[in-house]
PDB file of C-alpha atoms in Angstrom:
ATOM      1  CA  MET A  29      -6.518  -0.136  -5.886  1.00 73.00           C
ATOM      2  CA  LEU A  30      -7.880   2.038  -8.665  1.00 76.00           C
ATOM      3  CA  SER A  31     -11.339   1.868  -7.088  1.00 79.00           C
ATOM      4  CA  LEU A  32      -9.789   3.090  -3.844  1.00 81.00           C
ATOM      5  CA  PHE A  33      -8.035   5.885  -5.751  1.00 81.00           C
ATOM      6  CA  ASN A  34     -11.316   6.834  -7.420  1.00 80.00           C
ATOM      7  CA  CYS A  35     -13.148   6.890  -4.094  1.00 83.00           C
ATOM      8  CA  MET A  36     -10.465   8.899  -2.285  1.00 83.00           C
ATOM      9  CA  TYR A  37      -9.974  11.380  -5.117  1.00 83.00           C
ATOM     10  CA  HIS A  38     -13.671  12.233  -5.311  1.00 84.00           C
ATOM     11  CA  PHE A  39     -13.703  12.264  -1.507  1.00 86.00           C
ATOM     12  CA  VAL A  40     -11.474  15.335  -1.912  1.00 85.00           C
ATOM     13  CA  ILE A  41     -12.472  17.143  -5.081  1.00 84.00           C
ATOM     14  CA  TYR A  42     -16.281  17.222  -4.990  1.00 82.00           C
ATOM     15  CA  PRO A  43     -16.574  18.610  -1.433  1.00 83.00           C
ATOM     16  CA  PHE A  44     -14.116  21.336  -2.394  1.00 82.00           C
ATOM     17  CA  PHE A  45     -16.224  22.307  -5.393  1.00 81.00           C
ATOM     18  CA  ALA A  46     -19.400  22.231  -3.278  1.00 82.00           C
ATOM     19  CA  MET A  47     -17.959  24.088  -0.259  1.00 84.00           C
ATOM     20  CA  ASN A  48     -15.459  26.487  -1.812  1.00 84.00           C
ATOM     21  CA  SER A  49     -17.911  29.371  -2.156  1.00 85.00           C
ATOM     22  CA  GLN A  50     -18.741  29.158   1.544  1.00 83.00           C
ATOM     23  CA  TYR A  51     -15.034  29.020   2.399  1.00 84.00           C
ATOM     24  CA  LEU A  52     -14.363  32.180   0.378  1.00 86.00           C
ATOM     25  CA  ILE A  53     -17.230  33.930   2.151  1.00 85.00           C
ATOM     26  CA  ASP A  54     -16.240  32.811   5.664  1.00 82.00           C
ATOM     27  CA  TYR A  55     -12.461  32.934   5.451  1.00 80.00           C
ATOM     28  CA  MET A  56     -11.602  35.323   2.597  1.00 82.00           C
ATOM     29  CA  ASP A  57     -14.394  37.901   3.028  1.00 81.00           C
ATOM     30  CA  TYR A  58     -15.831  37.417  -0.465  1.00 85.00           C
ATOM     31  CA  ASP A  59     -19.438  38.258  -1.161  1.00 86.00           C
ATOM     32  CA  GLN A  60     -21.758  35.568  -2.537  1.00 86.00           C
ATOM     33  CA  THR A  61     -21.534  36.676  -6.185  1.00 87.00           C
ATOM     34  CA  ASP A  62     -17.742  36.890  -6.304  1.00 86.00           C
ATOM     35  CA  ALA A  63     -17.367  33.580  -4.455  1.00 86.00           C
ATOM     36  CA  ASN A  64     -19.652  31.777  -6.897  1.00 87.00           C
ATOM     37  CA  MET A  65     -17.865  33.324  -9.872  1.00 88.00           C
ATOM     38  CA  MET A  66     -14.465  32.271  -8.540  1.00 87.00           C
ATOM     39  CA  THR A  67     -15.669  28.706  -7.904  1.00 85.00           C
ATOM     40  CA  SER A  68     -17.128  28.475 -11.406  1.00 86.00           C
ATOM     41  CA  ILE A  69     -13.577  28.599 -12.819  1.00 87.00           C
ATOM     42  CA  PHE A  70     -13.271  24.949 -11.765  1.00 83.00           C
ATOM     43  CA  GLY A  71     -16.139  23.868 -13.991  1.00 81.00           C
ATOM     44  CA  ALA A  72     -14.976  26.060 -16.871  1.00 82.00           C
ATOM     45  CA  VAL A  73     -11.546  24.395 -16.951  1.00 83.00           C
ATOM     46  CA  CYS A  74     -13.093  20.906 -16.999  1.00 79.00           C
ATOM     47  CA  PHE A  75     -13.993  21.346 -20.681  1.00 81.00           C
ATOM     48  CA  LEU A  76     -10.455  20.054 -21.310  1.00 82.00           C
ATOM     49  CA  SER A  77     -11.499  16.526 -20.264  1.00 83.00           C
ATOM     50  CA  PRO A  78     -12.455  15.345 -23.792  1.00 85.00           C
ATOM     51  CA  ILE A  79      -9.179  16.677 -25.205  1.00 87.00           C
ATOM     52  CA  ILE A  80      -7.141  14.937 -22.524  1.00 86.00           C
ATOM     53  CA  GLY A  81      -9.215  11.782 -22.993  1.00 83.00           C
ATOM     54  CA  TYR A  82      -8.406  11.751 -26.705  1.00 85.00           C
ATOM     55  CA  THR A  83      -4.717  12.259 -25.907  1.00 85.00           C
ATOM     56  CA  ILE A  84      -4.744   9.331 -23.481  1.00 82.00           C
ATOM     57  CA  ASP A  85      -6.460   7.103 -26.049  1.00 80.00           C
ATOM     58  CA  ARG A  86      -3.839   8.078 -28.593  1.00 82.00           C
ATOM     59  CA  PHE A  87      -0.648   7.989 -26.515  1.00 81.00           C
ATOM     60  CA  GLY A  88      -1.495   6.230 -23.222  1.00 77.00           C
ATOM     61  CA  TYR A  89       0.137   7.180 -19.908  1.00 79.00           C
ATOM     62  CA  GLY A  90      -3.171   7.432 -18.054  1.00 80.00           C
ATOM     63  CA  GLY A  91      -1.610   5.956 -14.913  1.00 81.00           C
ATOM     64  CA  ILE A  92       1.153   8.559 -14.879  1.00 84.00           C
ATOM     65  CA  LEU A  93      -1.439  11.322 -15.198  1.00 85.00           C
ATOM     66  CA  LEU A  94      -3.223   9.949 -12.115  1.00 85.00           C
ATOM     67  CA  SER A  95       0.009  10.172 -10.095  1.00 86.00           C
ATOM     68  CA  VAL A  96       0.754  13.679 -11.343  1.00 88.00           C
ATOM     69  CA  ALA A  97      -2.792  14.878 -10.645  1.00 87.00           C
ATOM     70  CA  GLY A  98      -2.805  13.567  -7.065  1.00 87.00           C
ATOM     71  CA  ILE A  99       0.572  15.100  -6.187  1.00 90.00           C
ATOM     72  CA  ILE A 100      -0.146  18.441  -7.861  1.00 90.00           C
ATOM     73  CA  GLN A 101      -3.518  18.649  -6.145  1.00 88.00           C
ATOM     74  CA  ALA A 102      -1.934  18.135  -2.716  1.00 90.00           C
ATOM     75  CA  ILE A 103       0.565  20.921  -3.436  1.00 91.00           C
ATOM     76  CA  VAL A 104      -2.125  23.284  -4.718  1.00 89.00           C
ATOM     77  CA  TYR A 105      -4.323  22.677  -1.664  1.00 88.00           C
ATOM     78  CA  ALA A 106      -1.395  23.695   0.542  1.00 89.00           C
ATOM     79  CA  LEU A 107      -0.724  26.793  -1.574  1.00 89.00           C
ATOM     80  CA  TYR A 108      -4.432  27.665  -1.633  1.00 87.00           C
ATOM     81  CA  PHE A 109      -4.829  27.681   2.150  1.00 84.00           C
ATOM     82  CA  TYR A 110      -1.381  28.598   3.513  1.00 86.00           C
ATOM     83  CA  THR A 111       0.025  31.094   0.990  1.00 82.00           C
ATOM     84  CA  GLY A 112      -0.988  34.153  -0.962  1.00 77.00           C
ATOM     85  CA  VAL A 113      -1.073  32.449  -4.360  1.00 84.00           C
ATOM     86  CA  PRO A 114      -3.973  33.897  -6.403  1.00 88.00           C
ATOM     87  CA  ILE A 115      -7.128  31.914  -5.744  1.00 87.00           C
ATOM     88  CA  TRP A 116      -8.149  31.823  -9.409  1.00 89.00           C
ATOM     89  CA  LEU A 117      -4.827  30.178 -10.282  1.00 90.00           C
ATOM     90  CA  CYS A 118      -5.269  27.461  -7.656  1.00 88.00           C
ATOM     91  CA  ILE A 119      -8.834  26.732  -8.753  1.00 89.00           C
ATOM     92  CA  THR A 120      -7.623  26.521 -12.361  1.00 90.00           C
ATOM     93  CA  PHE A 121      -5.135  23.849 -11.329  1.00 89.00           C
ATOM     94  CA  PHE A 122      -7.868  21.967  -9.463  1.00 87.00           C
ATOM     95  CA  GLY A 123      -9.891  21.920 -12.666  1.00 87.00           C
ATOM     96  CA  LEU A 124      -6.866  20.712 -14.646  1.00 88.00           C
ATOM     97  CA  CYS A 125      -6.230  17.898 -12.167  1.00 86.00           C
ATOM     98  CA  PHE A 126      -9.846  16.782 -12.411  1.00 85.00           C
ATOM     99  CA  SER A 127      -9.577  16.941 -16.212  1.00 85.00           C
ATOM    100  CA  PHE A 128      -6.630  14.537 -15.966  1.00 86.00           C
ATOM    101  CA  VAL A 129      -8.199  12.093 -13.537  1.00 84.00           C
ATOM    102  CA  SER A 130     -11.662  11.584 -15.009  1.00 83.00           C
ATOM    103  CA  PRO A 131     -10.668  10.501 -18.555  1.00 84.00           C
ATOM    104  CA  ALA A 132      -7.625   8.596 -17.266  1.00 84.00           C
ATOM    105  CA  LEU A 133      -9.742   6.416 -14.972  1.00 83.00           C
ATOM    106  CA  VAL A 134     -12.361   5.801 -17.660  1.00 82.00           C
ATOM    107  CA  SER A 135      -9.696   4.750 -20.171  1.00 81.00           C
ATOM    108  CA  ILE A 136      -7.950   2.415 -17.701  1.00 80.00           C
ATOM    109  CA  VAL A 137     -11.001   0.286 -16.821  1.00 78.00           C
ATOM    110  CA  PRO A 138     -11.136  -1.581 -20.188  1.00 76.00           C
ATOM    111  CA  LEU A 139      -7.371  -2.172 -20.045  1.00 75.00           C
ATOM    112  CA  LEU A 140      -7.597  -4.138 -16.814  1.00 76.00           C
ATOM    113  CA  LEU A 141     -10.703  -6.243 -17.436  1.00 75.00           C
ATOM    114  CA  GLU A 142     -11.928  -8.722 -19.986  1.00 76.00           C
ATOM    115  CA  GLU A 143     -14.545  -7.394 -22.375  1.00 73.00           C
ATOM    116  CA  SER A 144     -17.286  -9.412 -20.662  1.00 76.00           C
ATOM    117  CA  LEU A 145     -16.466  -7.733 -17.322  1.00 77.00           C
ATOM    118  CA  THR A 146     -16.244  -4.151 -18.578  1.00 77.00           C
ATOM    119  CA  ASN A 147     -19.803  -3.248 -17.537  1.00 82.00           C
ATOM    120  CA  ILE A 148     -19.150  -4.549 -14.018  1.00 84.00           C
ATOM    121  CA  GLY A 149     -15.918  -2.550 -13.945  1.00 80.00           C
ATOM    122  CA  PHE A 150     -17.683   0.686 -14.836  1.00 83.00           C
ATOM    123  CA  THR A 151     -20.382  -0.063 -12.256  1.00 86.00           C
ATOM    124  CA  ILE A 152     -17.699  -0.342  -9.576  1.00 85.00           C
ATOM    125  CA  TYR A 153     -16.090   2.828 -10.938  1.00 83.00           C
ATOM    126  CA  PHE A 154     -19.271   4.910 -10.547  1.00 85.00           C
ATOM    127  CA  ALA A 155     -20.154   3.297  -7.209  1.00 87.00           C
ATOM    128  CA  SER A 156     -16.738   4.157  -5.720  1.00 86.00           C
ATOM    129  CA  GLN A 157     -17.004   7.673  -7.157  1.00 85.00           C
ATOM    130  CA  ASN A 158     -20.409   8.256  -5.553  1.00 86.00           C
ATOM    131  CA  LEU A 159     -19.197   6.767  -2.270  1.00 88.00           C
ATOM    132  CA  GLY A 160     -16.271   9.195  -2.212  1.00 85.00           C
ATOM    133  CA  PHE A 161     -18.539  12.114  -2.978  1.00 85.00           C
ATOM    134  CA  ALA A 162     -21.012  11.222  -0.229  1.00 86.00           C
ATOM    135  CA  LEU A 163     -18.402  10.510   2.455  1.00 87.00           C
ATOM    136  CA  GLY A 164     -16.330  13.557   1.540  1.00 85.00           C
ATOM    137  CA  SER A 165     -19.264  15.939   1.758  1.00 83.00           C
ATOM    138  CA  ILE A 166     -20.475  14.547   5.091  1.00 88.00           C
ATOM    139  CA  ILE A 167     -17.057  14.437   6.761  1.00 89.00           C
ATOM    140  CA  ALA A 168     -15.897  17.837   5.482  1.00 86.00           C
ATOM    141  CA  GLY A 169     -19.148  19.468   6.574  1.00 84.00           C
ATOM    142  CA  LYS A 170     -18.917  17.971  10.062  1.00 87.00           C
ATOM    143  CA  MET A 171     -15.273  19.010  10.417  1.00 87.00           C
ATOM    144  CA  VAL A 172     -16.095  22.619   9.545  1.00 84.00           C
ATOM    145  CA  ASP A 173     -18.895  22.632  12.125  1.00 84.00           C
ATOM    146  CA  LEU A 174     -16.881  20.938  14.880  1.00 86.00           C
ATOM    147  CA  TYR A 175     -13.370  22.269  14.211  1.00 84.00           C
ATOM    148  CA  ASN A 176     -12.331  24.731  11.498  1.00 83.00           C
ATOM    149  CA  TRP A 177     -11.436  25.073   7.828  1.00 83.00           C
ATOM    150  CA  GLN A 178      -7.780  24.327   8.522  1.00 85.00           C
ATOM    151  CA  SER A 179      -8.596  20.790   9.645  1.00 87.00           C
ATOM    152  CA  VAL A 180     -10.536  20.226   6.411  1.00 86.00           C
ATOM    153  CA  PHE A 181      -7.650  21.414   4.243  1.00 87.00           C
ATOM    154  CA  ILE A 182      -5.181  19.242   6.148  1.00 89.00           C
ATOM    155  CA  LEU A 183      -7.452  16.261   5.440  1.00 88.00           C
ATOM    156  CA  TRP A 184      -7.669  17.196   1.761  1.00 88.00           C
ATOM    157  CA  ILE A 185      -3.901  17.672   1.446  1.00 89.00           C
ATOM    158  CA  CYS A 186      -3.144  14.297   3.045  1.00 90.00           C
ATOM    159  CA  THR A 187      -5.807  12.500   1.011  1.00 88.00           C
ATOM    160  CA  SER A 188      -4.585  14.017  -2.277  1.00 88.00           C
ATOM    161  CA  ALA A 189      -1.001  13.000  -1.490  1.00 89.00           C
ATOM    162  CA  PHE A 190      -2.231   9.492  -0.657  1.00 89.00           C
ATOM    163  CA  CYS A 191      -3.988   9.348  -4.054  1.00 86.00           C
ATOM    164  CA  GLY A 192      -0.781  10.331  -5.821  1.00 86.00           C
ATOM    165  CA  ILE A 193       1.239   7.669  -3.984  1.00 88.00           C
ATOM    166  CA  LEU A 194      -1.450   5.038  -4.581  1.00 85.00           C
ATOM    167  CA  ALA A 195      -1.464   5.777  -8.317  1.00 84.00           C
ATOM    168  CA  LEU A 196       2.330   5.581  -8.352  1.00 84.00           C
ATOM    169  CA  ILE A 197       2.173   2.114  -6.782  1.00 85.00           C
ATOM    170  CA  CYS A 198      -0.353   1.061  -9.439  1.00 79.00           C
ATOM    171  CA  ASN A 199       2.055   2.296 -12.113  1.00 78.00           C
ATOM    172  CA  LEU A 200       4.889   0.223 -10.677  1.00 79.00           C
ATOM    173  CA  PHE A 201       2.949  -3.026 -10.313  1.00 78.00           C
ATOM    174  CA  ASP A 202       0.690  -2.930 -13.367  1.00 71.00           C
ATOM    175  CA  PRO A 203       2.136  -1.140 -16.428  1.00 70.00           C
ATOM    176  CA  ARG A 204      -1.036  -1.915 -18.410  1.00 68.00           C
ATOM    177  CA  ILE A 205      -2.631   1.250 -17.042  1.00 67.00           C
ATOM    178  CA  ASN A 206      -0.296   3.328 -19.205  1.00 67.00           C
ATOM    179  CA  HIS A 207      -1.119   1.497 -22.445  1.00 66.00           C
ATOM    180  CA  THR A 208      -3.415   2.667 -25.202  1.00 60.00           C
ATOM    181  CA  GLU A 209      -6.466   0.706 -26.345  1.00 54.00           C
ATOM    182  CA  ILE A 210      -4.608  -0.209 -29.560  1.00 51.00           C
ATOM    183  CA  GLU A 211      -1.671  -1.644 -27.596  1.00 53.00           C
ATOM    184  CA  HIS A 212      -4.092  -3.541 -25.384  1.00 50.00           C
ATOM    185  CA  SER A 213      -5.834  -5.030 -28.436  1.00 51.00           C
ATOM    186  CA  LYS A 214      -2.495  -6.092 -29.910  1.00 52.00           C
ATOM    187  CA  GLU A 215      -1.497  -7.783 -26.644  1.00 53.00           C
ATOM    188  CA  LYS A 216      -4.788  -9.679 -26.499  1.00 49.00           C
ATOM    189  CA  LEU A 217      -4.381 -10.720 -30.142  1.00 48.00           C
ATOM    190  CA  ASN A 218      -0.831 -11.959 -29.506  1.00 54.00           C
ATOM    191  CA  ILE A 219      -1.990 -13.965 -26.494  1.00 48.00           C
ATOM    192  CA  GLU A 220      -4.838 -15.520 -28.474  1.00 48.00           C
ATOM    193  CA  ASN A 221      -2.479 -16.371 -31.353  1.00 52.00           C
ATOM    194  CA  ASN A 222      -0.017 -17.998 -28.949  1.00 53.00           C
ATOM    195  CA  GLU A 223      -2.811 -20.028 -27.379  1.00 49.00           C
ATOM    196  CA  ASP A 224      -4.004 -21.131 -30.825  1.00 49.00           C
ATOM    197  CA  GLN A 225      -0.475 -22.159 -31.779  1.00 51.00           C
ATOM    198  CA  GLU A 226      -0.048 -24.162 -28.577  1.00 49.00           C
ATOM    199  CA  GLU A 227      -3.404 -25.863 -29.141  1.00 52.00           C
ATOM    200  CA  THR A 228      -2.388 -26.751 -32.709  1.00 50.00           C
ATOM    201  CA  ILE A 229       0.925 -28.194 -31.545  1.00 45.00           C
ATOM    202  CA  ASP A 230      -0.852 -30.280 -28.921  1.00 49.00           C
ATOM    203  CA  GLN A 231      -3.233 -31.643 -31.552  1.00 50.00           C
ATOM    204  CA  ILE A 232      -0.330 -32.574 -33.828  1.00 46.00           C
ATOM    205  CA  THR A 233       1.801 -34.210 -31.145  1.00 46.00           C
ATOM    206  CA  GLU A 234      -1.020 -36.087 -29.397  1.00 49.00           C
ATOM    207  CA  PRO A 235      -1.145 -39.009 -31.904  1.00 48.00           C
ATOM    208  CA  LEU A 236       2.635 -39.335 -31.668  1.00 40.00           C
ATOM    209  CA  LEU A 237       2.434 -39.739 -27.890  1.00 42.00           C
ATOM    210  CA  ILE A 238      -0.100 -42.572 -28.303  1.00 47.00           C
TER     211      ILE A 238
END
């Protein structure tokens, strides 16, 4: 489910970053320089990712951040296209949402897999991310050519809301995604200790059963 979230989220966010300048030129009558400058706010805000990543490692709650980011992004897309909310403010929120999602997903992968499977997990993570980016760019570009920008934003709003709901379901069914790495290590240690104790008891009681 997290791979699906990763794919769908990047299906939405990367095409926006790639196509936003053209949207501002076509729909908002910006010139090329101003459109590029406005879009660059997204990348400037993403410097918060390491800070948020450290916070997640320290306190957890990465799964909750995924839910919040998906829902907020859907709301901001609607405000961006259908209202007069300042564009720079909306793009700032897009950058904040991306700053939540990227470190949260990276921190969750080791919590769900055994250490021997972590490399495979990250491979799936990057593969689903690239798939979302490729599909999102192709589909959004075709929709602009065949229909209009409104159809693209409706797609992005629905997809972002779906991501938020999907992350919420993951939170409900697997609370591990909100743990920290320290908590995860303690849980693994407790499980190993319990297994060792059970094995010791079996070794002690086996001669008695004979």
